[in-house]
PDB file of C-alpha atoms in Angstrom:
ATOM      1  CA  UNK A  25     -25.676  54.690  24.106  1.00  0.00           C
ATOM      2  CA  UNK A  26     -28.735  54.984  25.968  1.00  0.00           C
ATOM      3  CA  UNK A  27     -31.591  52.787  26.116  1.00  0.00           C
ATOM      4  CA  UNK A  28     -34.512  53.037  27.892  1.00  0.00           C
ATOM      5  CA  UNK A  29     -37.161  49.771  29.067  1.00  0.00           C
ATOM      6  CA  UNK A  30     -40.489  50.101  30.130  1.00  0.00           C
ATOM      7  CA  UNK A  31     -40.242  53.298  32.362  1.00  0.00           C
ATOM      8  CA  UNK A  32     -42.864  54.856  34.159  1.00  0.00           C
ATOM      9  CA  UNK A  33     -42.841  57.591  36.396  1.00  0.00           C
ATOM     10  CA  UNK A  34     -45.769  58.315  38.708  1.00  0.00           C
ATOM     11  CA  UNK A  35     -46.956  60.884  41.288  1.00  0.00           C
ATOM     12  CA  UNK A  36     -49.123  59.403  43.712  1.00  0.00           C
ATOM     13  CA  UNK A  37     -52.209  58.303  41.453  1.00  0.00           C
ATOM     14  CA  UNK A  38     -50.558  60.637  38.226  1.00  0.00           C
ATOM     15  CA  UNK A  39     -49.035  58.352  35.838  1.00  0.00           C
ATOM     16  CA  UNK A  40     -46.877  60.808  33.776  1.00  0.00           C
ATOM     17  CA  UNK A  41     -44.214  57.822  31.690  1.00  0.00           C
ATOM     18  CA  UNK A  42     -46.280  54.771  30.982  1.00  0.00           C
ATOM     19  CA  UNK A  43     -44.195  52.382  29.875  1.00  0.00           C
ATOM     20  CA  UNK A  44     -41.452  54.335  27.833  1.00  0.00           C
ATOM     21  CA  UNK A  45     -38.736  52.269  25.067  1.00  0.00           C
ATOM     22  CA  UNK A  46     -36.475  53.682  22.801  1.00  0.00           C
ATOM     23  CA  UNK A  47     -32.797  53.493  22.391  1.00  0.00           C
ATOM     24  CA  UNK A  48     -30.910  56.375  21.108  1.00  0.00           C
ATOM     25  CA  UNK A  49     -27.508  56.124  19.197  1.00  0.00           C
ATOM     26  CA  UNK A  50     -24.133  57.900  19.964  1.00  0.00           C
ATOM     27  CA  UNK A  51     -23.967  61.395  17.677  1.00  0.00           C
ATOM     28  CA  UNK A  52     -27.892  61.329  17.213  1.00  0.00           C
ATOM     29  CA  UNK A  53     -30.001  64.023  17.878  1.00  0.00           C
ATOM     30  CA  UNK A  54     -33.196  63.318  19.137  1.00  0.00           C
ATOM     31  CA  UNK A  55     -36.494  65.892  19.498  1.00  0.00           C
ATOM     32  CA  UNK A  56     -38.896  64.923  21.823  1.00  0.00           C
ATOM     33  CA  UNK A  57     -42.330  66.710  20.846  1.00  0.00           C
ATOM     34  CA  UNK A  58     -46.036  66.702  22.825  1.00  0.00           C
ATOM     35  CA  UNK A  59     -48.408  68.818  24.264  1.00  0.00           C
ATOM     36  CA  UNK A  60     -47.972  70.341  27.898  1.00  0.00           C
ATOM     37  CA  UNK A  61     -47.987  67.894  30.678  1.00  0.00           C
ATOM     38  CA  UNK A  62     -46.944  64.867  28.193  1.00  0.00           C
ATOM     39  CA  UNK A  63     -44.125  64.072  30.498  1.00  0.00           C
ATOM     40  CA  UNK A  64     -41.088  65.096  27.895  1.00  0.00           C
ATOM     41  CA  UNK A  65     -39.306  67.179  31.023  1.00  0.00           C
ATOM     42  CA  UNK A  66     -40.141  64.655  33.792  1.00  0.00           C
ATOM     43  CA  UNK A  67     -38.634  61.884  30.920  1.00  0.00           C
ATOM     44  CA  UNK A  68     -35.422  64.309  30.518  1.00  0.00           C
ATOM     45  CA  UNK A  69     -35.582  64.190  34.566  1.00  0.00           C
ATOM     46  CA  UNK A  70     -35.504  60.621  34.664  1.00  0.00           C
ATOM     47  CA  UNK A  71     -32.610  60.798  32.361  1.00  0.00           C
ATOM     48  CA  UNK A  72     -30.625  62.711  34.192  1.00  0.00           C
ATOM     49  CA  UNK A  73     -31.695  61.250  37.988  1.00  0.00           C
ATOM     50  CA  UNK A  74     -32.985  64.261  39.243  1.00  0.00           C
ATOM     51  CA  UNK A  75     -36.288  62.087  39.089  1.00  0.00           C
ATOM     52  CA  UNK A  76     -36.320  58.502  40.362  1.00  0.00           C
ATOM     53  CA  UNK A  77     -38.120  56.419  37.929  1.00  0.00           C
ATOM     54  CA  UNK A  78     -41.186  54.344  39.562  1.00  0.00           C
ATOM     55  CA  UNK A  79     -40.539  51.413  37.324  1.00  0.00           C
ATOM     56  CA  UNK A  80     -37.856  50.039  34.525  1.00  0.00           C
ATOM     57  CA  UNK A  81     -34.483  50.747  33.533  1.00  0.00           C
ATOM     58  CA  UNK A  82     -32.086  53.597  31.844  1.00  0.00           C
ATOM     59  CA  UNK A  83     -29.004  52.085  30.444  1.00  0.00           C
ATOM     60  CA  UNK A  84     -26.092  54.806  29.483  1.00  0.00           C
ATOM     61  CA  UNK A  85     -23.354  53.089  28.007  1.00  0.00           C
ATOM     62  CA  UNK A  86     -24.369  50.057  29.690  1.00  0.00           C
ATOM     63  CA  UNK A  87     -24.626  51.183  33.192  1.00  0.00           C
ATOM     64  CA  UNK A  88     -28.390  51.144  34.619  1.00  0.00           C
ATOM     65  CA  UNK A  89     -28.636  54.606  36.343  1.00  0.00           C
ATOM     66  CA  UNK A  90     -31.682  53.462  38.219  1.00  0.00           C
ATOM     67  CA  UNK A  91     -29.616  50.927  40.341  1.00  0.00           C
ATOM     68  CA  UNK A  92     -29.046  52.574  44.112  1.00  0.00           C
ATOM     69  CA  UNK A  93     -25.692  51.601  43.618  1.00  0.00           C
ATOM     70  CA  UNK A  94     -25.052  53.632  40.629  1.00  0.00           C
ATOM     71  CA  UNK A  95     -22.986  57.033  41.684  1.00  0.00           C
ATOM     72  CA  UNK A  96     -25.675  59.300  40.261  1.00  0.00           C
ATOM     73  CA  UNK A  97     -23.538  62.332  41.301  1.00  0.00           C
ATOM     74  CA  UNK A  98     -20.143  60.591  38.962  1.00  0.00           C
ATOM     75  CA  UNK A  99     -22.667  59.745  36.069  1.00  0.00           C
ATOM     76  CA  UNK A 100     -24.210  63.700  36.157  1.00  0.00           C
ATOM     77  CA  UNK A 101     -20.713  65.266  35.592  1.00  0.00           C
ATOM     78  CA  UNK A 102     -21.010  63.386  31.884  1.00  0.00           C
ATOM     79  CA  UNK A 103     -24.376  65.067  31.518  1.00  0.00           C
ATOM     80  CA  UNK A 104     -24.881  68.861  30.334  1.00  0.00           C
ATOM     81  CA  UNK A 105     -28.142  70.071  31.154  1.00  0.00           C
ATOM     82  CA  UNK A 106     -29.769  73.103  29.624  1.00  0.00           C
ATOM     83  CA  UNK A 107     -33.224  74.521  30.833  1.00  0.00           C
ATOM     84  CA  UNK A 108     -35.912  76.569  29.184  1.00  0.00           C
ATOM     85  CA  UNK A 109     -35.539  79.138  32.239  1.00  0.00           C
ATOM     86  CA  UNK A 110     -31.822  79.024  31.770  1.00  0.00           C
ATOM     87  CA  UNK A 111     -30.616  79.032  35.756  1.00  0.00           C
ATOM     88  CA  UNK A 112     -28.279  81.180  35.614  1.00  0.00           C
ATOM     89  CA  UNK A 113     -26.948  82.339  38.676  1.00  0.00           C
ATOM     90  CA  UNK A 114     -27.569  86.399  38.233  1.00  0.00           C
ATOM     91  CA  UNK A 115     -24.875  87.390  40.986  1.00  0.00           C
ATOM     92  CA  UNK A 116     -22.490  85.959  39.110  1.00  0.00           C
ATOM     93  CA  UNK A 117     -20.517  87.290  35.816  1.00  0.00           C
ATOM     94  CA  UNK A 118     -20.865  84.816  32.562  1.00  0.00           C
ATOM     95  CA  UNK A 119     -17.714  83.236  32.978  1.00  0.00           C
ATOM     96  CA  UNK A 120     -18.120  82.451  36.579  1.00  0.00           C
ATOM     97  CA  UNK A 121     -21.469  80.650  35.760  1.00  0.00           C
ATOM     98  CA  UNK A 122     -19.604  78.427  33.594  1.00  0.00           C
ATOM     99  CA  UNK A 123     -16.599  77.829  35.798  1.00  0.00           C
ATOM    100  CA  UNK A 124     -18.222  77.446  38.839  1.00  0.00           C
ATOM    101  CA  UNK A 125     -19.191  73.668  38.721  1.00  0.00           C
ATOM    102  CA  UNK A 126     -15.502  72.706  37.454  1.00  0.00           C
ATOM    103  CA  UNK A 127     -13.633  74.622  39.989  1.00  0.00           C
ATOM    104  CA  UNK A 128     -15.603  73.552  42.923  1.00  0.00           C
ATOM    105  CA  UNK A 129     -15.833  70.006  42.204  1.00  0.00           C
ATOM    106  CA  UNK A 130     -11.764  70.461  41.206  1.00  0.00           C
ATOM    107  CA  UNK A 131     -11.619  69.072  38.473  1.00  0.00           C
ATOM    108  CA  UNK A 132      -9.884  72.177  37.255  1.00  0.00           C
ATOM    109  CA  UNK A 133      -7.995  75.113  38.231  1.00  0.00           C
ATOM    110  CA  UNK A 134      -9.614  78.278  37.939  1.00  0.00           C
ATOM    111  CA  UNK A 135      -7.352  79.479  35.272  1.00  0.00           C
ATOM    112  CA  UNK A 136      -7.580  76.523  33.413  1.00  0.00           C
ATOM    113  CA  UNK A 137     -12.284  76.923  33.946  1.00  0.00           C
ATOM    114  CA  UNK A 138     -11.370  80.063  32.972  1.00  0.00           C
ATOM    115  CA  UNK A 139      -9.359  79.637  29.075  1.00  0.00           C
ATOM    116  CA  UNK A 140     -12.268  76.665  28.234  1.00  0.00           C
ATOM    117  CA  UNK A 141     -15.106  79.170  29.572  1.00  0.00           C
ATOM    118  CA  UNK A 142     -13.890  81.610  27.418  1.00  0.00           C
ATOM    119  CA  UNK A 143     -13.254  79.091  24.500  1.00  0.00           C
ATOM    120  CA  UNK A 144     -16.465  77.467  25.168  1.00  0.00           C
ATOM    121  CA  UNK A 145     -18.048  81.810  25.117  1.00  0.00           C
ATOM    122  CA  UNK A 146     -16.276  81.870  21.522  1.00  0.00           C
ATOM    123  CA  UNK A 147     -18.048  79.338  20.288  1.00  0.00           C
ATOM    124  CA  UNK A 148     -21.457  80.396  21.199  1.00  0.00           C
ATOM    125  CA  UNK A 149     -20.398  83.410  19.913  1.00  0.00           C
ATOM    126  CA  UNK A 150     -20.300  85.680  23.181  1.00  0.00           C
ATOM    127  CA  UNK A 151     -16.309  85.665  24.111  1.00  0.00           C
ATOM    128  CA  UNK A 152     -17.287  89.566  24.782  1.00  0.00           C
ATOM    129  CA  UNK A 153     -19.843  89.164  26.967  1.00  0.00           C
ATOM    130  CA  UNK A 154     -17.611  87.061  29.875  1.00  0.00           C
ATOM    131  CA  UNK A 155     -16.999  89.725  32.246  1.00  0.00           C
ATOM    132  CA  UNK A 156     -21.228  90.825  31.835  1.00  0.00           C
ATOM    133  CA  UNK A 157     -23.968  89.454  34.458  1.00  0.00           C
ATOM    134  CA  UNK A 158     -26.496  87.440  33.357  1.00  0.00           C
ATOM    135  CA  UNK A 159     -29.298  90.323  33.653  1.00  0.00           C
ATOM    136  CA  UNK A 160     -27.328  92.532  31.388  1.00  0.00           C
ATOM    137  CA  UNK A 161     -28.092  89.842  27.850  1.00  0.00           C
ATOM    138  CA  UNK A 162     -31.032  88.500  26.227  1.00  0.00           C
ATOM    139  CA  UNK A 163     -33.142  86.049  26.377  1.00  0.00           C
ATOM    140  CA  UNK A 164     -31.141  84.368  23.643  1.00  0.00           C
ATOM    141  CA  UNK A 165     -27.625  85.515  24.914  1.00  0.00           C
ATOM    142  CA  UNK A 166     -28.706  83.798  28.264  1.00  0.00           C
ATOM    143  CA  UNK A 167     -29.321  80.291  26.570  1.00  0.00           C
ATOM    144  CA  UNK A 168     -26.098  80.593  24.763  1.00  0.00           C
ATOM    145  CA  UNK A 169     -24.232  80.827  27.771  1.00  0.00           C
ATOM    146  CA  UNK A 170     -26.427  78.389  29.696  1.00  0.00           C
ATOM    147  CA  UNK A 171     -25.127  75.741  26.356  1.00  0.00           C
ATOM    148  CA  UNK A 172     -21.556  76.701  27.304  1.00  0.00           C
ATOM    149  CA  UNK A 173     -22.142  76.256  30.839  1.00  0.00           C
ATOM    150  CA  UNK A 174     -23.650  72.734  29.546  1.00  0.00           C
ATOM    151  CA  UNK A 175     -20.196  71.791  27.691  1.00  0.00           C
ATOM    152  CA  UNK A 176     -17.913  73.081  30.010  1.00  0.00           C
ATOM    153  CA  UNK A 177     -17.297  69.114  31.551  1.00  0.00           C
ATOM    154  CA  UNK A 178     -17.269  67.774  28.241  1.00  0.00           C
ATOM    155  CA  UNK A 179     -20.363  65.839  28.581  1.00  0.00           C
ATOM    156  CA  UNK A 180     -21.575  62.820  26.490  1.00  0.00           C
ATOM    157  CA  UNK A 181     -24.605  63.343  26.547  1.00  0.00           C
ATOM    158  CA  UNK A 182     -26.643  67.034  26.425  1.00  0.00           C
ATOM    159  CA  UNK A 183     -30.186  67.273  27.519  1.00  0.00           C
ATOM    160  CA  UNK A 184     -32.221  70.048  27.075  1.00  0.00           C
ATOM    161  CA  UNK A 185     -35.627  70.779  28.144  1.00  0.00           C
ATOM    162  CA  UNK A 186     -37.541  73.265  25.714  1.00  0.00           C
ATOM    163  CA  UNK A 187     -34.370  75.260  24.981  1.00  0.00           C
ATOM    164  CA  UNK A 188     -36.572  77.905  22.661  1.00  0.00           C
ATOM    165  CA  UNK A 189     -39.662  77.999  24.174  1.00  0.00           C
ATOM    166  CA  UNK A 190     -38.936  81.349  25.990  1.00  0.00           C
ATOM    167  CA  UNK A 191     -37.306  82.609  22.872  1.00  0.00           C
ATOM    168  CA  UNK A 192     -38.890  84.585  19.747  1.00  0.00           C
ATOM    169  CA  UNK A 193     -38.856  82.634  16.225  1.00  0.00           C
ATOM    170  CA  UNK A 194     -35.673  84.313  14.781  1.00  0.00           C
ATOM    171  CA  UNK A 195     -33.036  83.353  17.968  1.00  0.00           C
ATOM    172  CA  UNK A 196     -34.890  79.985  18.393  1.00  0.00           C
ATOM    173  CA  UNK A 197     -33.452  79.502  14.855  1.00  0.00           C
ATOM    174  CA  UNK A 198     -29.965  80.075  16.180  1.00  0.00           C
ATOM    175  CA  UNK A 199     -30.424  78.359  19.273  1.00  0.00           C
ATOM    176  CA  UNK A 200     -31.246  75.339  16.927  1.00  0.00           C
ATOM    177  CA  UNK A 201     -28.011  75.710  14.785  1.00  0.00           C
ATOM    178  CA  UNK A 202     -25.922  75.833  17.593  1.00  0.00           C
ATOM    179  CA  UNK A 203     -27.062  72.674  18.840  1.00  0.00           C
ATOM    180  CA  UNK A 204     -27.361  71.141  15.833  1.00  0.00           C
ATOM    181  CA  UNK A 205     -22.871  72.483  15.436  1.00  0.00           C
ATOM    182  CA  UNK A 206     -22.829  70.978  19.299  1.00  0.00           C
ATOM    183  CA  UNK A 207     -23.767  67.928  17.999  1.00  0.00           C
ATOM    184  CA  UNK A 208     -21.216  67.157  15.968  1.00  0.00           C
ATOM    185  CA  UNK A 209     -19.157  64.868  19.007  1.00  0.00           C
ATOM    186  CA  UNK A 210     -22.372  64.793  21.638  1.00  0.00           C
ATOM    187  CA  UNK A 211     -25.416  62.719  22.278  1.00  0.00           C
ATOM    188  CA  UNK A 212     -28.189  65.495  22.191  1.00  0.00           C
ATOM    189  CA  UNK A 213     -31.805  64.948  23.054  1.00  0.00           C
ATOM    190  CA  UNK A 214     -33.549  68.277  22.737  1.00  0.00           C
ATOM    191  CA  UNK A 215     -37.489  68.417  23.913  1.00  0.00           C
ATOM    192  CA  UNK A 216     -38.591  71.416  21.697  1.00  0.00           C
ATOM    193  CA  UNK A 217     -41.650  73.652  21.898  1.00  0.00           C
ATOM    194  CA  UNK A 218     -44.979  72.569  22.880  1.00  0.00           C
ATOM    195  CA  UNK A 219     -47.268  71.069  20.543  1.00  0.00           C
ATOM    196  CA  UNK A 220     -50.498  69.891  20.449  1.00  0.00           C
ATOM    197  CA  UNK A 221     -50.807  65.982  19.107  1.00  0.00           C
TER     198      UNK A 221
END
């Protein structure tokens, strides 16, 4: 499903990606491990085009999202990001966080956002929490909802960039399950905590 061929990012004279290869396989869960500054969130980045890769390719299903041509907006909305920081948007209740990129891109109604947020809350295991703001939950209720907010288009592919490194031991445990349950149907490549090689 995706395969990657000799990428390398750089920053002026800061070569973060030297020449990266793998290939990862449909329902495979990948962990990307490394010390600070080893380039695992500017290689989840690249992944997702919010970073243009100085050299090589990234073939999803085929299509090389470093070609110009590509759509990079049309290939994003089958990509689910989740972030360490979470990004919620705090003037917002839970369920509108997760229905707000469906219903303004229209690819649903807000009644219909609304029965999969709520689904997609149930799953996490926060169904309660919908009508809440993001400033009212935990550190570990906020990445649960941030996960939903990642399924919500039913993406193929779920990247997330150190989704327990703001989190204590026990609910980075849980945050692990539930991704590991996510994975299930989805293409997950999860950069964990920082570690020294």
């Amino acid at each position: 499903m995706i395969s990657i061929k000799g990428l390398i990012k750089t920053y002026g004279t800061n070569t973060v990606l030297k020449g990266i290869d793998f290939e990862v396989l449909e329902n495979q869960v990948v962990s990307l491990i490394g010390p600070s500054g080893s380039g695992k969130s500017t290689l989840l980045r690249c992944l997702n085009g919010l970073e243009e890769a100085t050299e090589g390719h990234i073939y999803v299903d085929g299509s090389d999202i470093t070609d110009p041509k590509l759509n990079i907006n049309h290939f994003r909305e089958n990509v689910g990001m989740v972030f360490q920081s979470f990004n919620l948007f705090p003037h917002l209740k839970v369920i509108d966080n997760i229905t707000l990129a469906p219903v303004t891109l229209n690819k649903m109604s807000k009644t219909e956002a609304e029965e999969l947020g709520l689904r997609l809350l149930d799953q996490v295991g926060l169904k309660e929490k919908a009508e809440m703001y993001p400033n009212s939950l935990s550190g570990g209720q906020k990445q649960r909802v941030a996960i939903a907010r990642a399924l919500v288009n039913n993406p193929d592919i779920i990247l997330a960039d150190e989704p327990t490194g703001a989190l204590d031991s026990k609910t980075s445990m849980q945050i692990m399950d539930l991704i590991k349950e996510i994975a299930n149907d989805k293409l997950v490549i999860m950069v964990t905590h920082n570690a020294a090689l």
